[in-house]
Amino acid sequence: QVQLVESGGGLVQAGGSLRLSCAAFGNLFNINVWGWYRQAPGNRRELLATITGGGSTDYTDSVKSRFTISRDNAKNTVYLQMNGLKPEDTAVYSCNAHGRVVAGVQAPYDIDYWGRGTQVTVSS
């Protein structure tokens, strides 16, 4: 099992910055992709950024020039640096750990773990 704990959310003025952290606990052996998502009230959950075990990153267009995902392997922590925040960035931000288990004769299967999320509110 894997437990994810997010922190770093809060209230910030438009144009400001926040750094979110996602600390991971447990057996991370099968985890190979880490992601940050957000969900605003009435909206669907949106994938923002991913980082692989090898360090490759990818971003959705709306945050590509403003957000940076990174990972500290020694601390088992994934970060999301958010700059140039806008009121429309207001949402609950959650991290995800995704992997695939391949074990003997059993068919491979995907695993996903989620944190509880941290609220980010951007005032205009």
mmCIF file of the C-alpha atoms, coordinates in Angstrom:
data_MODEL
# 
_entry.id   MODEL 
# 
loop_
_atom_site.group_PDB 
_atom_site.id 
_atom_site.type_symbol 
_atom_site.label_atom_id 
_atom_site.label_alt_id 
_atom_site.label_comp_id 
_atom_site.label_asym_id 
_atom_site.label_entity_id 
_atom_site.label_seq_id 
_atom_site.pdbx_PDB_ins_code 
_atom_site.Cartn_x 
_atom_site.Cartn_y 
_atom_site.Cartn_z 
_atom_site.occupancy 
_atom_site.B_iso_or_equiv 
_atom_site.pdbx_formal_charge 
_atom_site.auth_seq_id 
_atom_site.auth_comp_id 
_atom_site.auth_asym_id 
_atom_site.auth_atom_id 
_atom_site.pdbx_PDB_model_num 
ATOM 1   C CA . GLN A 1 1   ? 0.000   0.000   0.000   1.00 0.00 ? 1   GLN A CA 1 
ATOM 2   C CA . VAL A 1 2   ? 1.023   3.585   -0.621  1.00 0.00 ? 2   VAL A CA 1 
ATOM 3   C CA . GLN A 1 3   ? -0.069  6.644   1.313   1.00 0.00 ? 3   GLN A CA 1 
ATOM 4   C CA . LEU A 1 4   ? 0.213   10.119  -0.177  1.00 0.00 ? 4   LEU A CA 1 
ATOM 5   C CA . VAL A 1 5   ? 0.055   13.274  1.908   1.00 0.00 ? 5   VAL A CA 1 
ATOM 6   C CA . GLU A 1 6   ? -0.192  16.665  0.215   1.00 0.00 ? 6   GLU A CA 1 
ATOM 7   C CA . SER A 1 7   ? 0.726   19.984  1.797   1.00 0.00 ? 7   SER A CA 1 
ATOM 8   C CA . GLY A 1 8   ? 1.505   23.538  0.819   1.00 0.00 ? 8   GLY A CA 1 
ATOM 9   C CA . GLY A 1 9   ? -1.883  24.792  -0.256  1.00 0.00 ? 9   GLY A CA 1 
ATOM 10  C CA . GLY A 1 10  ? -3.362  28.040  0.944   1.00 0.00 ? 10  GLY A CA 1 
ATOM 11  C CA . LEU A 1 11  ? -4.638  31.466  -0.014  1.00 0.00 ? 11  LEU A CA 1 
ATOM 12  C CA . VAL A 1 12  ? -2.540  33.572  -2.357  1.00 0.00 ? 12  VAL A CA 1 
ATOM 13  C CA . GLN A 1 13  ? -3.104  36.698  -4.412  1.00 0.00 ? 13  GLN A CA 1 
ATOM 14  C CA . ALA A 1 14  ? -3.177  36.576  -8.180  1.00 0.00 ? 14  ALA A CA 1 
ATOM 15  C CA . GLY A 1 15  ? 0.343   36.564  -9.553  1.00 0.00 ? 15  GLY A CA 1 
ATOM 16  C CA . GLY A 1 16  ? 1.714   34.846  -6.479  1.00 0.00 ? 16  GLY A CA 1 
ATOM 17  C CA . SER A 1 17  ? 3.391   31.483  -6.054  1.00 0.00 ? 17  SER A CA 1 
ATOM 18  C CA . LEU A 1 18  ? 2.933   28.324  -4.042  1.00 0.00 ? 18  LEU A CA 1 
ATOM 19  C CA . ARG A 1 19  ? 4.845   25.073  -3.807  1.00 0.00 ? 19  ARG A CA 1 
ATOM 20  C CA . LEU A 1 20  ? 2.846   21.954  -3.168  1.00 0.00 ? 20  LEU A CA 1 
ATOM 21  C CA . SER A 1 21  ? 4.436   18.847  -1.715  1.00 0.00 ? 21  SER A CA 1 
ATOM 22  C CA . CYS A 1 22  ? 3.304   15.231  -1.912  1.00 0.00 ? 22  CYS A CA 1 
ATOM 23  C CA . ALA A 1 23  ? 5.037   12.912  0.527   1.00 0.00 ? 23  ALA A CA 1 
ATOM 24  C CA . ALA A 1 24  ? 4.787   9.213   -0.260  1.00 0.00 ? 24  ALA A CA 1 
ATOM 25  C CA . PHE A 1 25  ? 4.899   6.411   2.289   1.00 0.00 ? 25  PHE A CA 1 
ATOM 26  C CA . GLY A 1 26  ? 4.870   2.673   1.831   1.00 0.00 ? 26  GLY A CA 1 
ATOM 27  C CA . ASN A 1 27  ? 5.967   0.306   -0.897  1.00 0.00 ? 27  ASN A CA 1 
ATOM 28  C CA . LEU A 1 28  ? 6.833   2.435   -3.921  1.00 0.00 ? 28  LEU A CA 1 
ATOM 29  C CA . PHE A 1 29  ? 8.493   -0.349  -5.884  1.00 0.00 ? 29  PHE A CA 1 
ATOM 30  C CA . ASN A 1 30  ? 5.829   -0.580  -8.579  1.00 0.00 ? 30  ASN A CA 1 
ATOM 31  C CA . ILE A 1 31  ? 5.156   3.143   -8.890  1.00 0.00 ? 31  ILE A CA 1 
ATOM 32  C CA . ASN A 1 32  ? 6.511   4.623   -12.113 1.00 0.00 ? 32  ASN A CA 1 
ATOM 33  C CA . VAL A 1 33  ? 4.505   7.790   -12.764 1.00 0.00 ? 33  VAL A CA 1 
ATOM 34  C CA . TRP A 1 34  ? 3.613   10.606  -10.390 1.00 0.00 ? 34  TRP A CA 1 
ATOM 35  C CA . GLY A 1 35  ? 1.022   13.206  -11.216 1.00 0.00 ? 35  GLY A CA 1 
ATOM 36  C CA . TRP A 1 36  ? -0.658  16.330  -9.933  1.00 0.00 ? 36  TRP A CA 1 
ATOM 37  C CA . TYR A 1 37  ? -4.347  16.870  -10.547 1.00 0.00 ? 37  TYR A CA 1 
ATOM 38  C CA . ARG A 1 38  ? -6.853  19.500  -9.544  1.00 0.00 ? 38  ARG A CA 1 
ATOM 39  C CA . GLN A 1 39  ? -10.597 19.744  -9.274  1.00 0.00 ? 39  GLN A CA 1 
ATOM 40  C CA . ALA A 1 40  ? -12.617 22.907  -8.923  1.00 0.00 ? 40  ALA A CA 1 
ATOM 41  C CA . PRO A 1 41  ? -16.252 22.841  -7.750  1.00 0.00 ? 41  PRO A CA 1 
ATOM 42  C CA . GLY A 1 42  ? -18.524 21.715  -10.568 1.00 0.00 ? 42  GLY A CA 1 
ATOM 43  C CA . ASN A 1 43  ? -15.592 20.731  -12.769 1.00 0.00 ? 43  ASN A CA 1 
ATOM 44  C CA . ARG A 1 44  ? -14.039 17.427  -13.693 1.00 0.00 ? 44  ARG A CA 1 
ATOM 45  C CA . ARG A 1 45  ? -10.698 16.430  -12.249 1.00 0.00 ? 45  ARG A CA 1 
ATOM 46  C CA . GLU A 1 46  ? -7.925  17.787  -14.453 1.00 0.00 ? 46  GLU A CA 1 
ATOM 47  C CA . LEU A 1 47  ? -4.473  16.319  -14.960 1.00 0.00 ? 47  LEU A CA 1 
ATOM 48  C CA . LEU A 1 48  ? -1.865  19.067  -14.665 1.00 0.00 ? 48  LEU A CA 1 
ATOM 49  C CA . ALA A 1 49  ? 1.563   17.481  -14.744 1.00 0.00 ? 49  ALA A CA 1 
ATOM 50  C CA . THR A 1 50  ? 3.323   14.132  -14.582 1.00 0.00 ? 50  THR A CA 1 
ATOM 51  C CA . ILE A 1 51  ? 6.829   12.967  -13.836 1.00 0.00 ? 51  ILE A CA 1 
ATOM 52  C CA . THR A 1 52  ? 8.154   9.481   -14.488 1.00 0.00 ? 52  THR A CA 1 
ATOM 53  C CA . GLY A 1 53  ? 10.625  7.487   -12.465 1.00 0.00 ? 53  GLY A CA 1 
ATOM 54  C CA . GLY A 1 54  ? 13.238  8.480   -15.025 1.00 0.00 ? 54  GLY A CA 1 
ATOM 55  C CA . GLY A 1 55  ? 12.475  12.153  -14.580 1.00 0.00 ? 55  GLY A CA 1 
ATOM 56  C CA . SER A 1 56  ? 10.538  12.853  -17.779 1.00 0.00 ? 56  SER A CA 1 
ATOM 57  C CA . THR A 1 57  ? 7.882   15.500  -17.317 1.00 0.00 ? 57  THR A CA 1 
ATOM 58  C CA . ASP A 1 58  ? 4.743   16.479  -19.144 1.00 0.00 ? 58  ASP A CA 1 
ATOM 59  C CA . TYR A 1 59  ? 2.237   19.291  -18.622 1.00 0.00 ? 59  TYR A CA 1 
ATOM 60  C CA . THR A 1 60  ? -1.212  20.285  -19.715 1.00 0.00 ? 60  THR A CA 1 
ATOM 61  C CA . ASP A 1 61  ? -1.153  23.404  -21.870 1.00 0.00 ? 61  ASP A CA 1 
ATOM 62  C CA . SER A 1 62  ? -2.908  25.631  -19.344 1.00 0.00 ? 62  SER A CA 1 
ATOM 63  C CA . VAL A 1 63  ? -0.063  25.344  -16.824 1.00 0.00 ? 63  VAL A CA 1 
ATOM 64  C CA . LYS A 1 64  ? 2.942   24.506  -18.991 1.00 0.00 ? 64  LYS A CA 1 
ATOM 65  C CA . SER A 1 65  ? 4.719   27.854  -18.659 1.00 0.00 ? 65  SER A CA 1 
ATOM 66  C CA . ARG A 1 66  ? 3.760   28.459  -15.024 1.00 0.00 ? 66  ARG A CA 1 
ATOM 67  C CA . PHE A 1 67  ? 3.961   25.166  -13.118 1.00 0.00 ? 67  PHE A CA 1 
ATOM 68  C CA . THR A 1 68  ? 6.929   22.859  -12.593 1.00 0.00 ? 68  THR A CA 1 
ATOM 69  C CA . ILE A 1 69  ? 6.754   19.288  -11.317 1.00 0.00 ? 69  ILE A CA 1 
ATOM 70  C CA . SER A 1 70  ? 9.799   17.766  -9.661  1.00 0.00 ? 70  SER A CA 1 
ATOM 71  C CA . ARG A 1 71  ? 10.725  14.889  -7.418  1.00 0.00 ? 71  ARG A CA 1 
ATOM 72  C CA . ASP A 1 72  ? 13.173  14.319  -4.592  1.00 0.00 ? 72  ASP A CA 1 
ATOM 73  C CA . ASN A 1 73  ? 13.822  10.581  -4.624  1.00 0.00 ? 73  ASN A CA 1 
ATOM 74  C CA . ALA A 1 74  ? 15.691  10.644  -1.324  1.00 0.00 ? 74  ALA A CA 1 
ATOM 75  C CA . LYS A 1 75  ? 12.651  12.135  0.402   1.00 0.00 ? 75  LYS A CA 1 
ATOM 76  C CA . ASN A 1 76  ? 10.030  10.235  -1.634  1.00 0.00 ? 76  ASN A CA 1 
ATOM 77  C CA . THR A 1 77  ? 8.396   13.573  -2.273  1.00 0.00 ? 77  THR A CA 1 
ATOM 78  C CA . VAL A 1 78  ? 6.942   15.115  -5.414  1.00 0.00 ? 78  VAL A CA 1 
ATOM 79  C CA . TYR A 1 79  ? 6.568   18.865  -5.748  1.00 0.00 ? 79  TYR A CA 1 
ATOM 80  C CA . LEU A 1 80  ? 4.505   21.226  -7.826  1.00 0.00 ? 80  LEU A CA 1 
ATOM 81  C CA . GLN A 1 81  ? 5.920   24.734  -8.039  1.00 0.00 ? 81  GLN A CA 1 
ATOM 82  C CA . MET A 1 82  ? 3.167   27.087  -9.144  1.00 0.00 ? 82  MET A CA 1 
ATOM 83  C CA . ASN A 1 83  ? 4.020   30.585  -10.330 1.00 0.00 ? 83  ASN A CA 1 
ATOM 84  C CA . GLY A 1 84  ? 1.863   33.303  -11.811 1.00 0.00 ? 84  GLY A CA 1 
ATOM 85  C CA . LEU A 1 85  ? -1.239  31.964  -10.125 1.00 0.00 ? 85  LEU A CA 1 
ATOM 86  C CA . LYS A 1 86  ? -4.607  33.073  -11.434 1.00 0.00 ? 86  LYS A CA 1 
ATOM 87  C CA . PRO A 1 87  ? -8.065  33.020  -9.818  1.00 0.00 ? 87  PRO A CA 1 
ATOM 88  C CA . GLU A 1 88  ? -9.032  30.213  -12.200 1.00 0.00 ? 88  GLU A CA 1 
ATOM 89  C CA . ASP A 1 89  ? -6.314  28.060  -10.603 1.00 0.00 ? 89  ASP A CA 1 
ATOM 90  C CA . THR A 1 90  ? -8.463  27.855  -7.481  1.00 0.00 ? 90  THR A CA 1 
ATOM 91  C CA . ALA A 1 91  ? -9.158  24.178  -6.796  1.00 0.00 ? 91  ALA A CA 1 
ATOM 92  C CA . VAL A 1 92  ? -8.309  21.192  -4.636  1.00 0.00 ? 92  VAL A CA 1 
ATOM 93  C CA . TYR A 1 93  ? -4.950  19.845  -5.777  1.00 0.00 ? 93  TYR A CA 1 
ATOM 94  C CA . SER A 1 94  ? -4.204  16.147  -5.401  1.00 0.00 ? 94  SER A CA 1 
ATOM 95  C CA . CYS A 1 95  ? -1.277  13.937  -6.193  1.00 0.00 ? 95  CYS A CA 1 
ATOM 96  C CA . ASN A 1 96  ? -1.410  10.522  -7.757  1.00 0.00 ? 96  ASN A CA 1 
ATOM 97  C CA . ALA A 1 97  ? 0.974   7.590   -7.831  1.00 0.00 ? 97  ALA A CA 1 
ATOM 98  C CA . HIS A 1 98  ? 0.503   5.215   -10.748 1.00 0.00 ? 98  HIS A CA 1 
ATOM 99  C CA . GLY A 1 99  ? 2.152   1.914   -11.465 1.00 0.00 ? 99  GLY A CA 1 
ATOM 100 C CA . ARG A 1 100 ? 1.800   -1.510  -12.971 1.00 0.00 ? 100 ARG A CA 1 
ATOM 101 C CA . VAL A 1 101 ? 2.247   -4.779  -11.135 1.00 0.00 ? 101 VAL A CA 1 
ATOM 102 C CA . VAL A 1 102 ? 3.706   -7.705  -13.026 1.00 0.00 ? 102 VAL A CA 1 
ATOM 103 C CA . ALA A 1 103 ? 3.834   -10.783 -10.819 1.00 0.00 ? 103 ALA A CA 1 
ATOM 104 C CA . GLY A 1 104 ? 4.430   -14.270 -12.119 1.00 0.00 ? 104 GLY A CA 1 
ATOM 105 C CA . VAL A 1 105 ? 1.498   -15.980 -13.812 1.00 0.00 ? 105 VAL A CA 1 
ATOM 106 C CA . GLN A 1 106 ? -1.003  -13.362 -12.634 1.00 0.00 ? 106 GLN A CA 1 
ATOM 107 C CA . ALA A 1 107 ? -2.153  -10.947 -15.323 1.00 0.00 ? 107 ALA A CA 1 
ATOM 108 C CA . PRO A 1 108 ? -0.487  -7.534  -14.960 1.00 0.00 ? 108 PRO A CA 1 
ATOM 109 C CA . TYR A 1 109 ? -2.660  -4.862  -13.417 1.00 0.00 ? 109 TYR A CA 1 
ATOM 110 C CA . ASP A 1 110 ? -2.515  -1.141  -12.831 1.00 0.00 ? 110 ASP A CA 1 
ATOM 111 C CA . ILE A 1 111 ? -2.424  0.492   -9.425  1.00 0.00 ? 111 ILE A CA 1 
ATOM 112 C CA . ASP A 1 112 ? -3.350  4.035   -8.481  1.00 0.00 ? 112 ASP A CA 1 
ATOM 113 C CA . TYR A 1 113 ? -3.058  5.828   -5.182  1.00 0.00 ? 113 TYR A CA 1 
ATOM 114 C CA . TRP A 1 114 ? -4.414  9.258   -4.298  1.00 0.00 ? 114 TRP A CA 1 
ATOM 115 C CA . GLY A 1 115 ? -3.842  11.792  -1.603  1.00 0.00 ? 115 GLY A CA 1 
ATOM 116 C CA . ARG A 1 116 ? -6.678  13.642  0.094   1.00 0.00 ? 116 ARG A CA 1 
ATOM 117 C CA . GLY A 1 117 ? -5.781  16.905  -1.581  1.00 0.00 ? 117 GLY A CA 1 
ATOM 118 C CA . THR A 1 118 ? -4.867  20.418  -0.537  1.00 0.00 ? 118 THR A CA 1 
ATOM 119 C CA . GLN A 1 119 ? -6.926  23.533  -1.204  1.00 0.00 ? 119 GLN A CA 1 
ATOM 120 C CA . VAL A 1 120 ? -5.432  26.315  -3.302  1.00 0.00 ? 120 VAL A CA 1 
ATOM 121 C CA . THR A 1 121 ? -7.351  29.584  -3.421  1.00 0.00 ? 121 THR A CA 1 
ATOM 122 C CA . VAL A 1 122 ? -6.207  32.473  -5.596  1.00 0.00 ? 122 VAL A CA 1 
ATOM 123 C CA . SER A 1 123 ? -7.780  35.847  -4.940  1.00 0.00 ? 123 SER A CA 1 
ATOM 124 C CA . SER A 1 124 ? -8.102  38.521  -7.592  1.00 0.00 ? 124 SER A CA 1 
# 
